[in-house]
PDB file of C-alpha atoms and ligand atoms in Angstrom:
ATOM      1  CA  MET A  28       5.549  19.065   0.723  1.00 89.00           C
ATOM      2  CA  THR A  29       8.518  17.326  -0.881  1.00 97.00           C
ATOM      3  CA  ASP A  30       7.842  14.205  -2.950  1.00 98.00           C
ATOM      4  CA  SER A  31       7.871  10.945  -0.995  1.00 98.00           C
ATOM      5  CA  ILE A  32       9.644   7.847  -2.307  1.00 98.00           C
ATOM      6  CA  PHE A  33       6.238   6.575  -3.392  1.00 98.00           C
ATOM      7  CA  THR A  34       5.363   9.775  -5.264  1.00 98.00           C
ATOM      8  CA  LYS A  35       8.731   9.426  -7.034  1.00 98.00           C
ATOM      9  CA  ILE A  36       7.780   5.835  -7.927  1.00 98.00           C
ATOM     10  CA  ASN A  37       4.431   7.087  -9.251  1.00 98.00           C
ATOM     11  CA  LYS A  38       6.279   9.694 -11.363  1.00 98.00           C
ATOM     12  CA  ARG A  39       8.585   6.907 -12.624  1.00 98.00           C
ATOM     13  CA  GLU A  40      11.582   8.748 -11.156  1.00 98.00           C
ATOM     14  CA  ILE A  41      12.397   5.648  -9.085  1.00 98.00           C
ATOM     15  CA  PRO A  42      12.071   2.263 -10.813  1.00 98.00           C
ATOM     16  CA  SER A  43       9.645  -0.312  -9.445  1.00 98.00           C
ATOM     17  CA  ASN A  44       7.406  -3.090 -10.646  1.00 98.00           C
ATOM     18  CA  ILE A  45       4.026  -1.338 -10.891  1.00 98.00           C
ATOM     19  CA  ILE A  46       1.256  -3.923 -11.232  1.00 98.00           C
ATOM     20  CA  TYR A  47      -1.816  -1.682 -11.122  1.00 98.00           C
ATOM     21  CA  GLU A  48      -2.721   1.959 -11.646  1.00 98.00           C
ATOM     22  CA  ASP A  49      -5.850   4.077 -11.959  1.00 98.00           C
ATOM     23  CA  ASP A  50      -6.813   7.715 -11.345  1.00 98.00           C
ATOM     24  CA  LEU A  51      -6.587   7.432  -7.560  1.00 98.00           C
ATOM     25  CA  VAL A  52      -4.089   4.719  -6.643  1.00 98.00           C
ATOM     26  CA  PHE A  53      -1.174   2.641  -7.863  1.00 98.00           C
ATOM     27  CA  ALA A  54       0.267  -0.646  -6.642  1.00 98.00           C
ATOM     28  CA  PHE A  55       3.710  -2.189  -6.911  1.00 98.00           C
ATOM     29  CA  GLU A  56       5.919  -4.946  -5.483  1.00 98.00           C
ATOM     30  CA  ASP A  57       7.553  -4.157  -2.163  1.00 98.00           C
ATOM     31  CA  ILE A  58      11.337  -3.933  -2.519  1.00 98.00           C
ATOM     32  CA  ASN A  59      11.824  -5.975   0.663  1.00 98.00           C
ATOM     33  CA  PRO A  60       9.006  -8.561   0.654  1.00 98.00           C
ATOM     34  CA  VAL A  61       8.035 -10.229   3.929  1.00 98.00           C
ATOM     35  CA  SER A  62       5.842 -12.847   2.220  1.00 98.00           C
ATOM     36  CA  PRO A  63       5.769 -14.538  -1.202  1.00 98.00           C
ATOM     37  CA  ILE A  64       3.234 -11.915  -2.299  1.00 98.00           C
ATOM     38  CA  HIS A  65       3.818  -8.401  -0.969  1.00 98.00           C
ATOM     39  CA  TYR A  66       2.350  -5.423  -2.789  1.00 98.00           C
ATOM     40  CA  LEU A  67       1.857  -1.856  -1.665  1.00 99.00           C
ATOM     41  CA  ILE A  68      -1.362  -0.067  -2.636  1.00 99.00           C
ATOM     42  CA  VAL A  69      -0.727   3.668  -2.478  1.00 99.00           C
ATOM     43  CA  PRO A  70      -2.960   6.702  -3.064  1.00 98.00           C
ATOM     44  CA  LYS A  71      -1.602   9.189  -5.594  1.00 98.00           C
ATOM     45  CA  LYS A  72      -2.550  11.881  -3.081  1.00 98.00           C
ATOM     46  CA  GLN A  73       0.400  12.163  -0.702  1.00 98.00           C
ATOM     47  CA  ILE A  74      -1.010  11.851   2.832  1.00 98.00           C
ATOM     48  CA  PRO A  75       1.767  11.338   5.440  1.00 98.00           C
ATOM     49  CA  THR A  76      -0.011   9.102   7.992  1.00 98.00           C
ATOM     50  CA  MET A  77      -3.435   7.748   8.886  1.00 98.00           C
ATOM     51  CA  ASN A  78      -3.567  10.566  11.444  1.00 98.00           C
ATOM     52  CA  ASP A  79      -3.742  13.017   8.547  1.00 98.00           C
ATOM     53  CA  VAL A  80      -6.725  11.574   6.676  1.00 98.00           C
ATOM     54  CA  GLN A  81      -9.825  13.747   6.443  1.00 98.00           C
ATOM     55  CA  GLU A  82     -13.532  13.068   5.931  1.00 98.00           C
ATOM     56  CA  ASP A  83     -12.977  13.978   2.278  1.00 98.00           C
ATOM     57  CA  ASP A  84     -10.635  10.987   1.926  1.00 98.00           C
ATOM     58  CA  LYS A  85     -13.418   8.449   2.617  1.00 98.00           C
ATOM     59  CA  ASN A  86     -13.802   7.471  -1.012  1.00 98.00           C
ATOM     60  CA  LEU A  87     -10.044   7.220  -1.467  1.00 98.00           C
ATOM     61  CA  LEU A  88      -9.600   4.957   1.570  1.00 98.00           C
ATOM     62  CA  GLY A  89     -12.435   2.713   0.443  1.00 98.00           C
ATOM     63  CA  HIS A  90     -10.909   2.544  -3.004  1.00 98.00           C
ATOM     64  CA  ILE A  91      -7.551   1.435  -1.569  1.00 98.00           C
ATOM     65  CA  LEU A  92      -9.198  -1.498   0.219  1.00 98.00           C
ATOM     66  CA  ILE A  93     -11.371  -2.490  -2.724  1.00 98.00           C
ATOM     67  CA  THR A  94      -8.336  -2.368  -5.003  1.00 98.00           C
ATOM     68  CA  ALA A  95      -6.359  -4.538  -2.579  1.00 98.00           C
ATOM     69  CA  GLY A  96      -9.160  -7.119  -2.618  1.00 98.00           C
ATOM     70  CA  LYS A  97      -9.272  -7.132  -6.427  1.00 98.00           C
ATOM     71  CA  ILE A  98      -5.505  -7.608  -6.658  1.00 98.00           C
ATOM     72  CA  ALA A  99      -5.700 -10.457  -4.116  1.00 98.00           C
ATOM     73  CA  LYS A 100      -8.274 -12.205  -6.316  1.00 98.00           C
ATOM     74  CA  GLU A 101      -6.226 -11.605  -9.471  1.00 98.00           C
ATOM     75  CA  LYS A 102      -3.113 -13.016  -7.832  1.00 97.00           C
ATOM     76  CA  GLY A 103      -4.964 -16.111  -6.619  1.00 98.00           C
ATOM     77  CA  ILE A 104      -4.556 -15.580  -2.868  1.00 98.00           C
ATOM     78  CA  ALA A 105      -8.114 -14.568  -1.993  1.00 98.00           C
ATOM     79  CA  GLU A 106      -9.359 -18.078  -1.174  1.00 98.00           C
ATOM     80  CA  ASP A 107      -6.429 -19.071   1.032  1.00 97.00           C
ATOM     81  CA  GLY A 108      -6.407 -15.664   2.682  1.00 98.00           C
ATOM     82  CA  TYR A 109      -4.283 -12.581   2.866  1.00 98.00           C
ATOM     83  CA  ARG A 110      -3.477  -9.770   5.230  1.00 98.00           C
ATOM     84  CA  LEU A 111      -3.878  -6.012   4.709  1.00 98.00           C
ATOM     85  CA  VAL A 112      -1.723  -3.792   6.909  1.00 98.00           C
ATOM     86  CA  ILE A 113      -1.538  -0.023   7.294  1.00 98.00           C
ATOM     87  CA  ASN A 114       1.153   1.059   9.732  1.00 98.00           C
ATOM     88  CA  CYS A 115       0.658   4.434  11.399  1.00 98.00           C
ATOM     89  CA  ASN A 116       3.718   6.228  12.713  1.00 98.00           C
ATOM     90  CA  LYS A 117       6.999   4.905  14.027  1.00 97.00           C
ATOM     91  CA  GLY A 118       5.514   2.892  16.907  1.00 97.00           C
ATOM     92  CA  ALA A 119       3.705   0.714  14.375  1.00 97.00           C
ATOM     93  CA  GLY A 120       6.734   0.439  12.099  1.00 97.00           C
ATOM     94  CA  GLN A 121       5.844   3.045   9.485  1.00 98.00           C
ATOM     95  CA  THR A 122       8.994   3.981   7.580  1.00 98.00           C
ATOM     96  CA  VAL A 123       7.576   5.743   4.515  1.00 98.00           C
ATOM     97  CA  PHE A 124       5.402   8.719   5.425  1.00 98.00           C
ATOM     98  CA  HIS A 125       2.967   8.469   2.549  1.00 98.00           C
ATOM     99  CA  ILE A 126       0.066   6.215   3.545  1.00 98.00           C
ATOM    100  CA  HIS A 127       0.020   2.782   1.946  1.00 98.00           C
ATOM    101  CA  CYS A 128      -1.691  -0.545   2.415  1.00 99.00           C
ATOM    102  CA  HIS A 129       0.464  -3.682   2.468  1.00 98.00           C
ATOM    103  CA  LEU A 130      -1.137  -6.670   0.716  1.00 98.00           C
ATOM    104  CA  LEU A 131       0.537  -9.798   2.094  1.00 98.00           C
ATOM    105  CA  GLY A 132      -0.137 -13.340   0.959  1.00 98.00           C
ATOM    106  CA  GLY A 133       1.266 -16.688  -0.018  1.00 98.00           C
ATOM    107  CA  ARG A 134       1.998 -17.967   3.490  1.00 98.00           C
ATOM    108  CA  LEU A 135       0.364 -18.359   6.895  1.00 97.00           C
ATOM    109  CA  PHE A 136       0.280 -15.340   9.214  1.00 97.00           C
ATOM    110  CA  ASN A 137       0.285 -15.436  12.980  1.00 96.00           C
ATOM    111  CA  TRP A 138      -2.070 -13.532  15.241  1.00 97.00           C
ATOM    112  CA  PRO A 139      -1.411 -11.325  17.115  1.00 96.00           C
ATOM    113  CA  PRO A 140       1.103  -9.734  14.729  1.00 93.00           C
ATOM    114  CA  GLY A 141       4.601  -9.054  16.016  1.00 83.00           C
TER     115      GLY A 141
HETATM  116  P1  5GP B 188       6.043   0.883   6.165  1.00 66.03           P
HETATM  117  O1  5GP B 188       7.151   0.319   7.017  1.00 66.03           O
HETATM  118  O2  5GP B 188       6.145   2.373   6.051  1.00 66.03           O
HETATM  119  O3  5GP B 188       4.680   0.397   6.551  1.00 66.03           O
HETATM  120  O4  5GP B 188       6.286   0.261   4.737  1.00 66.03           O
HETATM  121  C1  5GP B 188       7.141   0.822   3.790  1.00 66.03           C
HETATM  122  C2  5GP B 188       7.437  -0.252   2.784  1.00 66.03           C
HETATM  123  O5  5GP B 188       7.985   0.351   1.641  1.00 66.03           O
HETATM  124  C3  5GP B 188       8.462  -1.280   3.282  1.00 66.03           C
HETATM  125  O6  5GP B 188       7.898  -2.590   3.269  1.00 66.03           O
HETATM  126  C4  5GP B 188       9.621  -1.133   2.300  1.00 66.03           C
HETATM  127  O7  5GP B 188      10.241  -2.361   1.982  1.00 66.03           O
HETATM  128  C5  5GP B 188       8.955  -0.483   1.086  1.00 66.03           C
HETATM  129  N1  5GP B 188       9.852   0.366   0.317  1.00 66.03           N
HETATM  130  C6  5GP B 188      10.636   1.356   0.805  1.00 66.03           C
HETATM  131  N2  5GP B 188      11.314   1.949  -0.203  1.00 66.03           N
HETATM  132  C7  5GP B 188      10.930   1.319  -1.346  1.00 66.03           C
HETATM  133  C8  5GP B 188      11.293   1.486  -2.717  1.00 66.03           C
HETATM  134  O8  5GP B 188      12.083   2.339  -3.103  1.00 66.03           O
HETATM  135  N3  5GP B 188      10.697   0.653  -3.616  1.00 66.03           N
HETATM  136  C9  5GP B 188       9.781  -0.299  -3.242  1.00 66.03           C
HETATM  137  N4  5GP B 188       9.263  -1.057  -4.221  1.00 66.03           N
HETATM  138  N5  5GP B 188       9.419  -0.477  -1.960  1.00 66.03           N
HETATM  139  C10 5GP B 188       9.984   0.317  -1.009  1.00 66.03           C
END
C-alpha cells in the first residue's frame, strides 16, 4: 500500500499543524476548515475506509473517539457541543482514503447534515 497523504503528514513529509500524537493516533488542523475548530483524528495504521475495519481494530476505533472527546474538552468546545464525522467512501464525501474522524466545533450545526 502506498503512503496516504495522512501517513505522509505523520512521517512529517508533508507539513501540518499536529496538535496531538500518541502510539496509535495523531491529530492535526484540517487544511480546509469548515468550522472555527476543525481537527482530524487519524489512526497511524493506514485503513482505507470504514468498510475495511476489522474486529481487531475495536480498541483503535474506541481510542479515536476518546481522543476526539479529550481534544474537544481541551479546546473548550465540549460544553457548547461539537460534531464528530467519519465519511465512508465517495457517496459520503470521503476524499482521503485513510480513515479519519473530523472534530468540528465553534459554531452551530444543522441536522440532518447536508
Ligand atoms: P474526507 O473528505 O476524506 O472526509 O476528509 C478529508 C479531509 O482532509 C478534508 O477535510 C481536507 O480538507 C483534509 N485534507 C486533505 N489534504 C490535506 C492536507 O494535506 N493537510 C491537511 N491538514 N488536511 C488535508
